[in-house]
PDB file of C-alpha atoms and ligand atoms in Angstrom:
ATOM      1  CA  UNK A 110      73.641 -14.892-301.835  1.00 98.00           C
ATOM      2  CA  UNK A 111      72.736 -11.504-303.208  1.00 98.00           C
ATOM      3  CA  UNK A 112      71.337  -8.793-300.620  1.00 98.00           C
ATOM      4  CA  UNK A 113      68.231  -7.362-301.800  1.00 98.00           C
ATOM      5  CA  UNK A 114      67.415  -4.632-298.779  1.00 96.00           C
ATOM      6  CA  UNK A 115      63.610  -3.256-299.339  1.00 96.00           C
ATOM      7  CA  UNK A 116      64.624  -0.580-296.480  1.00 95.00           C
ATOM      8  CA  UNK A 117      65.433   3.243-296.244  1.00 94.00           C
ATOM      9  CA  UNK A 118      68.259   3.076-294.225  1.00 92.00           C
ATOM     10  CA  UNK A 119      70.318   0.121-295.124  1.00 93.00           C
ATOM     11  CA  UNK A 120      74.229   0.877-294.379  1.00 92.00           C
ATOM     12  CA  UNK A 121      74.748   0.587-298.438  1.00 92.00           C
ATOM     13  CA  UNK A 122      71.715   0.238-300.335  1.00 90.00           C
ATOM     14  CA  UNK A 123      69.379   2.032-298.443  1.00 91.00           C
ATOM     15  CA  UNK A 124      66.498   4.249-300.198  1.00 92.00           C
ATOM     16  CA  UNK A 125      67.160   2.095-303.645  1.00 93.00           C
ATOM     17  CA  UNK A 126      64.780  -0.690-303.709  1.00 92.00           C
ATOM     18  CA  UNK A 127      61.467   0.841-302.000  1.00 92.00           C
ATOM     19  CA  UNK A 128      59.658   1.112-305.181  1.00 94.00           C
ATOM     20  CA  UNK A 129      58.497  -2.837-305.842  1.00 96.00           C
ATOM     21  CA  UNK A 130      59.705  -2.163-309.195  1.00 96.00           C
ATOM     22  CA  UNK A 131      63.003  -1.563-308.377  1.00 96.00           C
ATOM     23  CA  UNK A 132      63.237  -4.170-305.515  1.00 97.00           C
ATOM     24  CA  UNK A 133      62.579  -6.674-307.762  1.00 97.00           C
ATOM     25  CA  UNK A 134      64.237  -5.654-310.987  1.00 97.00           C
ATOM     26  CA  UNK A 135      67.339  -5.771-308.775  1.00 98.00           C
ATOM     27  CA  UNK A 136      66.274  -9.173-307.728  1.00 98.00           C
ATOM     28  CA  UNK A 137      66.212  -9.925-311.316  1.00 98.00           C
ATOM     29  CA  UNK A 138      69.665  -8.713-311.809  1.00 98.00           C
ATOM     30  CA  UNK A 139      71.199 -10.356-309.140  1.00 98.00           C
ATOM     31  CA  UNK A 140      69.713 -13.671-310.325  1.00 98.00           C
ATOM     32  CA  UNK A 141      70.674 -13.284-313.874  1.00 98.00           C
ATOM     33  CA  UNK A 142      74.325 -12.642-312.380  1.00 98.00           C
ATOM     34  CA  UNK A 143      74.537 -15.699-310.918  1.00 98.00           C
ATOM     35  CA  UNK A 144      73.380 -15.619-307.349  1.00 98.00           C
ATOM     36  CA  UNK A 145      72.189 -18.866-306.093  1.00 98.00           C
ATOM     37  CA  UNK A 146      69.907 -17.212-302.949  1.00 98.00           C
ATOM     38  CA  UNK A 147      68.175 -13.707-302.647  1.00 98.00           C
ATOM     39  CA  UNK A 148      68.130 -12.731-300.044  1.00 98.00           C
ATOM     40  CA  UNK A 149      65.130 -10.134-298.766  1.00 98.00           C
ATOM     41  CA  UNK A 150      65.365  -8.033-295.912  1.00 97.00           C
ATOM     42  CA  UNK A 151      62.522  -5.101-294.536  1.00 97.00           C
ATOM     43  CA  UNK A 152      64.446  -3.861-291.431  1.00 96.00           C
ATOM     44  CA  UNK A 153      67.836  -2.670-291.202  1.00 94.00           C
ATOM     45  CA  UNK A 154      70.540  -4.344-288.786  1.00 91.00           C
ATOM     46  CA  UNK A 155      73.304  -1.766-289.138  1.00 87.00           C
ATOM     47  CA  UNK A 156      74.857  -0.539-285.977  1.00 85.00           C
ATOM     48  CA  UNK A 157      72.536   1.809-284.349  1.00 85.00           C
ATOM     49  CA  UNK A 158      69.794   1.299-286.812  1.00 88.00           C
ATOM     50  CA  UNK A 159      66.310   0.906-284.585  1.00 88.00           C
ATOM     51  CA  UNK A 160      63.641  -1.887-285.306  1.00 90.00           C
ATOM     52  CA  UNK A 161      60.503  -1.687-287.503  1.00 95.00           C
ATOM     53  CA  UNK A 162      57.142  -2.574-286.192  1.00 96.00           C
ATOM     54  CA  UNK A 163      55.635  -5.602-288.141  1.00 96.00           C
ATOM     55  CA  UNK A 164      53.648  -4.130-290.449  1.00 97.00           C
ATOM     56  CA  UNK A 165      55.981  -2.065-291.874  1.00 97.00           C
ATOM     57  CA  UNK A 166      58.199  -5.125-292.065  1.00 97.00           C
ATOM     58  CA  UNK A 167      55.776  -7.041-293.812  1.00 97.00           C
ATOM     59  CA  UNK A 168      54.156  -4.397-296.467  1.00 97.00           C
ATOM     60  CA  UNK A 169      58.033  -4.001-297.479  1.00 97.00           C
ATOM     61  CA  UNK A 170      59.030  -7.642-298.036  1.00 98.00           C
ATOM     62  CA  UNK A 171      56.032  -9.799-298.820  1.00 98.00           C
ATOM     63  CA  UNK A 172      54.778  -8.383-302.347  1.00 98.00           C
ATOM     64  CA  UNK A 173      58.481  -8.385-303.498  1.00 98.00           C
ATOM     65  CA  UNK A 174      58.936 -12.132-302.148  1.00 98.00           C
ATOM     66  CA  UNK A 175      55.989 -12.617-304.224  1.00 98.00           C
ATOM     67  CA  UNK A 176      56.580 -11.191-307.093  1.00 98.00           C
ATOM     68  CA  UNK A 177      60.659 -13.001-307.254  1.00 98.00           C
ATOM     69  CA  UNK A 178      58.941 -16.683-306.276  1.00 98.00           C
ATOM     70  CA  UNK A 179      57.093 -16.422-309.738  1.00 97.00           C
ATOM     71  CA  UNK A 180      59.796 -14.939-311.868  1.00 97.00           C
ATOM     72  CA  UNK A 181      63.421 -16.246-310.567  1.00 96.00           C
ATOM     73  CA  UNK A 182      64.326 -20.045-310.315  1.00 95.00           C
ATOM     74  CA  UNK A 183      66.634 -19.117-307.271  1.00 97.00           C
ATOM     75  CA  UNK A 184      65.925 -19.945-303.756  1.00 98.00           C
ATOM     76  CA  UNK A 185      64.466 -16.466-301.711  1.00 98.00           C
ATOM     77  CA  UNK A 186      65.722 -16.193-298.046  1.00 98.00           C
ATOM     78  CA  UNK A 187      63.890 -13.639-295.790  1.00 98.00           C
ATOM     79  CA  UNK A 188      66.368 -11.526-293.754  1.00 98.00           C
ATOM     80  CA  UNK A 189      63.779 -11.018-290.592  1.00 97.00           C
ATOM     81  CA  UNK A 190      64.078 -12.013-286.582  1.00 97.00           C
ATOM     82  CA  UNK A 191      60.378 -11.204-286.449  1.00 97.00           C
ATOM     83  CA  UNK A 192      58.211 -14.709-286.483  1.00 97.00           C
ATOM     84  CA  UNK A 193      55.341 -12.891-287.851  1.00 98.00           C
ATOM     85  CA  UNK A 194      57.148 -11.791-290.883  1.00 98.00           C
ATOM     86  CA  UNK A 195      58.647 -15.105-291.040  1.00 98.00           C
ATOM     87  CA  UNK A 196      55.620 -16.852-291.328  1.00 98.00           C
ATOM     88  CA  UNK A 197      54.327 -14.668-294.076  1.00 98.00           C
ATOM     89  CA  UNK A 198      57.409 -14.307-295.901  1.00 98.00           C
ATOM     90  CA  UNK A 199      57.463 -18.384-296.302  1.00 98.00           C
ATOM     91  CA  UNK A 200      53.899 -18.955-297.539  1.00 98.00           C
ATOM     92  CA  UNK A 201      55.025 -16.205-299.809  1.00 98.00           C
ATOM     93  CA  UNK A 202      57.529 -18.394-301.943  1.00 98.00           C
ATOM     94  CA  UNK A 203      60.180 -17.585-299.357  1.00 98.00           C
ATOM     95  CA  UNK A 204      62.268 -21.378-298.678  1.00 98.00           C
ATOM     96  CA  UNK A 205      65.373 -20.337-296.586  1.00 98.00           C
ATOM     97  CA  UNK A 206      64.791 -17.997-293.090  1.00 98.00           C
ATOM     98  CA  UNK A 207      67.987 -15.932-291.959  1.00 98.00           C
ATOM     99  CA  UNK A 208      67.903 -15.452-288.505  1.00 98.00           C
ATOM    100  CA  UNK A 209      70.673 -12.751-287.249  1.00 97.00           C
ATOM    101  CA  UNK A 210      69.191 -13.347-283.393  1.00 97.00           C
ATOM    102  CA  UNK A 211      70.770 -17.227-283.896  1.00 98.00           C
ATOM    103  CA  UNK A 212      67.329 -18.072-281.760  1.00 98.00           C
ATOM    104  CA  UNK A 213      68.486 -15.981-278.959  1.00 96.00           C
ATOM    105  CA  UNK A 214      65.053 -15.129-278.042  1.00 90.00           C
ATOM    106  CA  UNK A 215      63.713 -19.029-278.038  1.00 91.00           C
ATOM    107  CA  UNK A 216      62.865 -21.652-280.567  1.00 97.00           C
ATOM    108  CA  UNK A 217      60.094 -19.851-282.321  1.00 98.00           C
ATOM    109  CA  UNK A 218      61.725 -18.987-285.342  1.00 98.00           C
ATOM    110  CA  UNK A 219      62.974 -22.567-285.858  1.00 98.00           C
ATOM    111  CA  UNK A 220      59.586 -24.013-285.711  1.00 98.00           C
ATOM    112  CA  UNK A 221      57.860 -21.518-288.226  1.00 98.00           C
ATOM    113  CA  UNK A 222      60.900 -22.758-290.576  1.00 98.00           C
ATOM    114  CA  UNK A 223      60.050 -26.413-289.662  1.00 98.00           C
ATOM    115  CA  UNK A 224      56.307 -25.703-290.642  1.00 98.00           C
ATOM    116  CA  UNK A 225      57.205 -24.257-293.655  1.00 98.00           C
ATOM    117  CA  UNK A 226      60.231 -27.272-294.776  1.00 98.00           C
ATOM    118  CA  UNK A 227      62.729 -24.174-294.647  1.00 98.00           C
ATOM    119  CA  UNK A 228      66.347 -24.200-294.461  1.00 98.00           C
ATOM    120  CA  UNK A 229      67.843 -21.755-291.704  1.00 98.00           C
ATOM    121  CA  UNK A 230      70.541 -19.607-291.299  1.00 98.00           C
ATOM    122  CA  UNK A 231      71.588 -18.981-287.683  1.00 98.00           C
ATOM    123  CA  UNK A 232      74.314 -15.952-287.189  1.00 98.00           C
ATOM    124  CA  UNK A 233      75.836 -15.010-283.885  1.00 98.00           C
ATOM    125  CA  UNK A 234      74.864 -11.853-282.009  1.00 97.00           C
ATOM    126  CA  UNK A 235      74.231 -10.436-278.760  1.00 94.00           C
ATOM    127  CA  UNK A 236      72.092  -7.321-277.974  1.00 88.00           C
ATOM    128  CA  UNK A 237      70.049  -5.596-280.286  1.00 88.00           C
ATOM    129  CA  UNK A 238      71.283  -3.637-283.656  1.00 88.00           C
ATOM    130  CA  UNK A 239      70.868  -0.311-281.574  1.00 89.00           C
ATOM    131  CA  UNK A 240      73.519  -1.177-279.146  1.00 89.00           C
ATOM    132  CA  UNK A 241      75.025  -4.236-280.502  1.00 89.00           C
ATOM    133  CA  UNK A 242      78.693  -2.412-280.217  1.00 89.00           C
ATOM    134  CA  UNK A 243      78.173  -2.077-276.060  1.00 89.00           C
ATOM    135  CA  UNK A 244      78.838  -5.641-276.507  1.00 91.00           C
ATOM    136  CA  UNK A 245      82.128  -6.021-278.736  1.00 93.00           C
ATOM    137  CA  UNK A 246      84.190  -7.956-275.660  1.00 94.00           C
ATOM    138  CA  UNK A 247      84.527 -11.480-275.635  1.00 97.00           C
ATOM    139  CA  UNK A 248      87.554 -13.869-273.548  1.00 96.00           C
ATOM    140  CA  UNK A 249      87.736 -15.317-277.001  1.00 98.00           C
ATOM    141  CA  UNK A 250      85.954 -14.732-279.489  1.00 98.00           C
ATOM    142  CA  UNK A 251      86.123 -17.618-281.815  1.00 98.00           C
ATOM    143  CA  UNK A 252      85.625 -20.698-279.097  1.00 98.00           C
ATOM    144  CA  UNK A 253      82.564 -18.455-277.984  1.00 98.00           C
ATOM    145  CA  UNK A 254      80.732 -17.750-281.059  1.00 98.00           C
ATOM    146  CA  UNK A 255      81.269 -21.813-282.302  1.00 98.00           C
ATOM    147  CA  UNK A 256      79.991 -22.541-279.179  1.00 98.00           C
ATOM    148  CA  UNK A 257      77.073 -20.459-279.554  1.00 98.00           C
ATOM    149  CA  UNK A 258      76.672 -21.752-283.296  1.00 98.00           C
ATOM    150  CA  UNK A 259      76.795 -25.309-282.127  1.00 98.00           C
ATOM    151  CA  UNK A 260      74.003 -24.520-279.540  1.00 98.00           C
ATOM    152  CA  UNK A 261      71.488 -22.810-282.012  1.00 98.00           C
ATOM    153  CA  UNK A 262      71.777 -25.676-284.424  1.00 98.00           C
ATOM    154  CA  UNK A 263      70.544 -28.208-281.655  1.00 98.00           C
ATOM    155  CA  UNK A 264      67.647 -25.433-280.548  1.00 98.00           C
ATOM    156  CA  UNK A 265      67.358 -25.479-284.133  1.00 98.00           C
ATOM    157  CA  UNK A 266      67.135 -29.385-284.543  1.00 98.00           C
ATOM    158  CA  UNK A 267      64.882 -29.480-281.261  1.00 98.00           C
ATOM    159  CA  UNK A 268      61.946 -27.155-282.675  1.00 98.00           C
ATOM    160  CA  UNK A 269      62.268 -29.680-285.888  1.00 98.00           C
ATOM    161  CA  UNK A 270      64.438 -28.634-288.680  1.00 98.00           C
ATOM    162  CA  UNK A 271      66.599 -31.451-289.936  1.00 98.00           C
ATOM    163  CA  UNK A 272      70.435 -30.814-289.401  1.00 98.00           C
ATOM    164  CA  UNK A 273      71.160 -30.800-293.313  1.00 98.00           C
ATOM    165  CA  UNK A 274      69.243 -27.500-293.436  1.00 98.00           C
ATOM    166  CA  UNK A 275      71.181 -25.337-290.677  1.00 98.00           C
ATOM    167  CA  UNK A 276      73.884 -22.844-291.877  1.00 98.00           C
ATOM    168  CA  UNK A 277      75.803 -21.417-289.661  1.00 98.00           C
ATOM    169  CA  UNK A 278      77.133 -17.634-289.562  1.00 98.00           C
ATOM    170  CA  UNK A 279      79.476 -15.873-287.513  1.00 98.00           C
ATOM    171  CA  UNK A 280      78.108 -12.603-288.167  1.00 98.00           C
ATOM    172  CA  UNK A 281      80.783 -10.097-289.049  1.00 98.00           C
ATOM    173  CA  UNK A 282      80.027  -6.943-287.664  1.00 96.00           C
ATOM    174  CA  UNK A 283      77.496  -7.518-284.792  1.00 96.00           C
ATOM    175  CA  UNK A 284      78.696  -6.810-281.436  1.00 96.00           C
ATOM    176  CA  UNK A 285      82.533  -7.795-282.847  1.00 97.00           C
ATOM    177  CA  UNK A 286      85.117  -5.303-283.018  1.00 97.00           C
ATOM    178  CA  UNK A 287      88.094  -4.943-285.421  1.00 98.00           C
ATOM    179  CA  UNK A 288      89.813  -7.492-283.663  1.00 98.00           C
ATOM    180  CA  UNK A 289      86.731  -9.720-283.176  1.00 98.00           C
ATOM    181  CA  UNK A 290      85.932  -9.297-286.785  1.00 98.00           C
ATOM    182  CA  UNK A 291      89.999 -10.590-287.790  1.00 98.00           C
ATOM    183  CA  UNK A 292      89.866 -12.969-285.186  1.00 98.00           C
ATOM    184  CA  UNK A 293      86.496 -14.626-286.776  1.00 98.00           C
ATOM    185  CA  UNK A 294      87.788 -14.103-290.151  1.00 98.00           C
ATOM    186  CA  UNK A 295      91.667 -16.021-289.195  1.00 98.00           C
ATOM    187  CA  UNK A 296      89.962 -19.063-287.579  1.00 98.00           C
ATOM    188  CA  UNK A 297      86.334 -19.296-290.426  1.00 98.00           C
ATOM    189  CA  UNK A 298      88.427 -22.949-290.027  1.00 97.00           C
ATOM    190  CA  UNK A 299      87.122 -23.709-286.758  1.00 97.00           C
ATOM    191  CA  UNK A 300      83.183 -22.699-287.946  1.00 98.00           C
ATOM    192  CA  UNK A 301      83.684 -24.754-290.962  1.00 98.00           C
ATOM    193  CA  UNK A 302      84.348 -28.002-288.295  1.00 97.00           C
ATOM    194  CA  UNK A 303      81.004 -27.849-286.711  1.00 98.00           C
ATOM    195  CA  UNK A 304      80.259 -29.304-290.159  1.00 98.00           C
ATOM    196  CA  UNK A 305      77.520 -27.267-291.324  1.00 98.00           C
ATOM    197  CA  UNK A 306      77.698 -25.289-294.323  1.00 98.00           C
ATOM    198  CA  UNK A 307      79.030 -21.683-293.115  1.00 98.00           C
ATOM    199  CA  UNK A 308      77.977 -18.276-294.503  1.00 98.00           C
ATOM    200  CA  UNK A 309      79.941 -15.314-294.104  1.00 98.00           C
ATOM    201  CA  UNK A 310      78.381 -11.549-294.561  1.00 98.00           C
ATOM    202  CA  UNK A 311      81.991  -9.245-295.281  1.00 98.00           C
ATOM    203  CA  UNK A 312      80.285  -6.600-297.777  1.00 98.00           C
ATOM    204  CA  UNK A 313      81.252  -3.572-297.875  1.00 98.00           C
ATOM    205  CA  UNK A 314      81.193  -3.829-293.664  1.00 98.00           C
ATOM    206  CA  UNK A 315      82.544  -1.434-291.532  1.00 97.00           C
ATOM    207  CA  UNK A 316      85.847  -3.604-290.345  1.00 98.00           C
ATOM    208  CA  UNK A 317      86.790  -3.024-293.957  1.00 98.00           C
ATOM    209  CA  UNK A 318      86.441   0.553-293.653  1.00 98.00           C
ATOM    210  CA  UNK A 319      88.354   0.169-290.306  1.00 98.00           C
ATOM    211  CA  UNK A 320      91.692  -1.587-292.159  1.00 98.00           C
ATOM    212  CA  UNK A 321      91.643   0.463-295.349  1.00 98.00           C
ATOM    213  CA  UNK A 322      90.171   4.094-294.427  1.00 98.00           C
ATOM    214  CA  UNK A 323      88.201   3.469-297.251  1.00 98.00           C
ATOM    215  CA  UNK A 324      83.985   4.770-297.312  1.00 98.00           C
ATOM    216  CA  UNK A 325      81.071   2.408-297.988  1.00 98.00           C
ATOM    217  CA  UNK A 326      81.286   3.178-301.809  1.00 98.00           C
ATOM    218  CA  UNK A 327      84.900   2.269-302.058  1.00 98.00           C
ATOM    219  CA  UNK A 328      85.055  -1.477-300.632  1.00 98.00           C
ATOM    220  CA  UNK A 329      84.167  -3.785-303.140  1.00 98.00           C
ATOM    221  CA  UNK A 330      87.606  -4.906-304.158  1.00 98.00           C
ATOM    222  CA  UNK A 331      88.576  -5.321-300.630  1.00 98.00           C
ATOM    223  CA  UNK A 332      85.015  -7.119-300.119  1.00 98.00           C
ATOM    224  CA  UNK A 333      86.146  -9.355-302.926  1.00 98.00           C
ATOM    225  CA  UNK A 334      89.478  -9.867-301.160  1.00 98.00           C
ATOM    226  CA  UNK A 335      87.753 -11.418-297.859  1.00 98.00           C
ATOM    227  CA  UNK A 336      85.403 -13.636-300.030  1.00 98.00           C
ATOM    228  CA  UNK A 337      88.440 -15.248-301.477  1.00 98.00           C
ATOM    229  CA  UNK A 338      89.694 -15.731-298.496  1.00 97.00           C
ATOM    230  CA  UNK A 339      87.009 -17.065-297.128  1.00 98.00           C
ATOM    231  CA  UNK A 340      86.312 -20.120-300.348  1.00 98.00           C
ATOM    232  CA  UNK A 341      89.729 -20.984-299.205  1.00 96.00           C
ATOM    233  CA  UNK A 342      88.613 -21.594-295.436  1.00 96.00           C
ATOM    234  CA  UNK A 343      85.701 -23.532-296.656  1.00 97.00           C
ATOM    235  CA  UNK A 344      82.963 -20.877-296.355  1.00 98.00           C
ATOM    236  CA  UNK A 345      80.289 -21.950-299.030  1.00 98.00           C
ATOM    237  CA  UNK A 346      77.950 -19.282-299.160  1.00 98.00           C
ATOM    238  CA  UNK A 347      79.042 -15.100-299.218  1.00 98.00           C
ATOM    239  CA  UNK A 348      76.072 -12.917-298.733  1.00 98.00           C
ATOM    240  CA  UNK A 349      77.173  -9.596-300.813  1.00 98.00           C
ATOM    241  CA  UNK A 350      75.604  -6.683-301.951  1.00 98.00           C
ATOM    242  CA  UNK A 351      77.472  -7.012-305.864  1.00 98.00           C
ATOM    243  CA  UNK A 352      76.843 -10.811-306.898  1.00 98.00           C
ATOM    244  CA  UNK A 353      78.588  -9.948-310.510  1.00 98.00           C
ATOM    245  CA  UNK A 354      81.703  -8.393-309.321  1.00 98.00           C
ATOM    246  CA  UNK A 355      82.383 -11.415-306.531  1.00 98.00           C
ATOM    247  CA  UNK A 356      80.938 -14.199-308.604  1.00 98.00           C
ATOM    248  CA  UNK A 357      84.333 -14.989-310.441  1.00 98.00           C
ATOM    249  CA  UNK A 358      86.712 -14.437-307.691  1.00 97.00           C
ATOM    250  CA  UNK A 359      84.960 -16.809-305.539  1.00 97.00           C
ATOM    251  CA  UNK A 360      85.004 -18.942-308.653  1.00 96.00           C
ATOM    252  CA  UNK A 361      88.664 -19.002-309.382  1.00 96.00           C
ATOM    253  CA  UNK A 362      89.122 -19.118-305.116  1.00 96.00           C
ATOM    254  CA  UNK A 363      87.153 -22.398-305.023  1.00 95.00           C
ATOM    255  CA  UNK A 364      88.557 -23.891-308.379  1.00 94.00           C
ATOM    256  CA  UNK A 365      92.135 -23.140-305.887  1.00 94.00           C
ATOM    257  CA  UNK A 366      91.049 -24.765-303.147  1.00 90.00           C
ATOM    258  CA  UNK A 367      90.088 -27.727-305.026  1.00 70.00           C
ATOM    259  CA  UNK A 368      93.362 -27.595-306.432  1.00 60.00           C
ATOM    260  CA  UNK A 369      94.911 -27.946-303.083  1.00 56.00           C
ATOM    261  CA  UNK A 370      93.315 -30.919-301.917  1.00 57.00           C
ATOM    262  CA  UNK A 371      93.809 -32.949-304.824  1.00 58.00           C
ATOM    263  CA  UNK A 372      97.702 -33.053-304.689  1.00 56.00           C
ATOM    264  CA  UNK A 373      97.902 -34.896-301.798  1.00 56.00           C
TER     265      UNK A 373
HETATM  266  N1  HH2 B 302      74.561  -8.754-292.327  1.00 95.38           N
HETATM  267  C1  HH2 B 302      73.568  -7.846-292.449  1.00 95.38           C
HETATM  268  C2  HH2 B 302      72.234  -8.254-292.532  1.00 95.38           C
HETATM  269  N2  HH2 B 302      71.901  -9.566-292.515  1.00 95.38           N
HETATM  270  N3  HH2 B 302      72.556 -11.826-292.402  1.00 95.38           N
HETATM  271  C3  HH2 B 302      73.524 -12.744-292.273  1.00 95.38           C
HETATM  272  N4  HH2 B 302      73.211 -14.045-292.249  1.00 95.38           N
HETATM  273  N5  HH2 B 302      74.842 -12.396-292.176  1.00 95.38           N
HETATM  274  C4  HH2 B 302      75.250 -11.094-292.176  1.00 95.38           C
HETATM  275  O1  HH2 B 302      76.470 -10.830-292.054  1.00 95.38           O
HETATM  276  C5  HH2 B 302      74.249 -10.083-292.300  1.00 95.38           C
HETATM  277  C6  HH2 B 302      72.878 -10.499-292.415  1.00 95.38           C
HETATM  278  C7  HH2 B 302      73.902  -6.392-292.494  1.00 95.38           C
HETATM  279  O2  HH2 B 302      74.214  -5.987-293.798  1.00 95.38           O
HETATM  280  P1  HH2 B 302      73.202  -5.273-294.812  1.00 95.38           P
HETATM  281  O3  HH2 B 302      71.962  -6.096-295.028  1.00 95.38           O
HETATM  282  O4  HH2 B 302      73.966  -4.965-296.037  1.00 95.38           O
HETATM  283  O5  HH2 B 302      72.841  -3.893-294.138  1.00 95.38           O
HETATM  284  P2  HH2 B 302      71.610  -3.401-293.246  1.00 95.38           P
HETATM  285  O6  HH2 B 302      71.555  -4.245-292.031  1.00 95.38           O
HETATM  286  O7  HH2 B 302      71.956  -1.963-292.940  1.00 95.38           O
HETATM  287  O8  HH2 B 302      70.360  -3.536-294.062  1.00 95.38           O
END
């Protein structure tokens, strides 16, 4: 899943894909590098980052969801919490909704995607972006955000989208510290046995900055590290801002994995 961010203050690629030119030549790009899903975003989830009012939301995303439903033969998922935006970003072309609220705030969300046929992705949060790292403690981390998970998927299912089109997401970096992140990351086994597909969203994150000191610019090899990692824990879908870079290490990770479970 390639992250196409039509926002000024995204954590990495803020500012470079305002322009509806450039939002979707990158779109382009990412496609023609082999990303399966693009996925669109208006408003910026970053730690701290404040929300957008609708209309802002919506003049960003929907002409560039346009424009990528007529020109790319990959799915478009719309990045959005907002069921407004939803809506609009689905009769767009949009067929995939990522939810980062995991219907925290009610069922709405699921039933614009069960309108629309969508697929869903529901990743685990608490609070709002703004002060999402109040909220890093947990008695354990990993039994509580499966648990969550599970839960959303049967909101999900109740509002009308059929199992086979939940994906679930542990959301690295929202309201998890350092050892919240690890702990997520050690146990992606656990996710994987609530036996949807699980997505993981590692790029370029902060955690990564926390282990190696490096800045924003400097983590792509260590992204690529944790999506290796994370084929081999039976995560089937990396969300990551450099789809040509990761594309053959989660490649040669999965061709691995495969390797492992054939022996036996
Ligand atoms: N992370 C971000 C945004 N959306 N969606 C899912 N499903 N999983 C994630 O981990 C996830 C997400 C934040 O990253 P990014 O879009 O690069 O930055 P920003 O929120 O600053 O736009």
């Amino acid at each position: 899943m390639g992250i196409l961010n039509v926002t000024p203050d995204s954590f990495f690629d803020g500012g470079e894909h305002l322009r509806l030119d450039d939002a979707v030549a990158h779109g382009l790009r990412m496609a023609d590098a082999g990303a399966d899903i693009i996925d669109v975003g208006g408003e910026s989830t970053r730690p701290g980052s404040l929300p957008v009012d609708p209309d802002t939301e919506l003049e960003r995303v929907v002409p560039v969801i346009e424009r990528l439903a007529a020109e790319v033969d990959v799915p478009i998922s719309i990045d959005t919490t907002k069921p407004e935006v939803a809506e609009a970003a689905l009769a767009a072309g949009a067929t995939l909704l990522n939810d980062v609220s995991g219907l925290r705030v009610g069922p709405e969300l699921a039933e614009v995607a069960a309108a629309h046929g969508a697929s869903m992705v529901l990743m685990h949060s608490r609070a709002t972006p703004k002060d999402m790292q109040d909220h890093t403690r947990y008695h354990d981390v990993v039994g509580e955000v499966r648990d969550f998970l599970a839960a959303a998927a049967d909101l999900a299912v109740g509002a009308g989208v059929p199992r086979d089109r939940i994906i679930l997401d542990p959301g690295i970096g929202f309201a998890k510290d350092l050892e919240g992140n690890l702990a997520l990351l050690k146990n992606l086994d656990e996710l994987v046995a609530l036996g949807h597909p699980v997505l993981l969203g590692p790029s370029r994150k902060s955690f990564i900055g926390a282990i190696t000191g490096l800045p924003v610019e400097q983590r792509l090899g260590p992204t690529i590290a944790v999506c290796a990692v994370a084929v081999m824990s039976g995560v089937r879908i990396l969300r990551v801002h450099d789809v040509a870079e990761v594309l053959p290490a989660v490649q040669v990770a999965d061709a691995l994995r495969d390797t492992r479970t054939t022996r036996e």
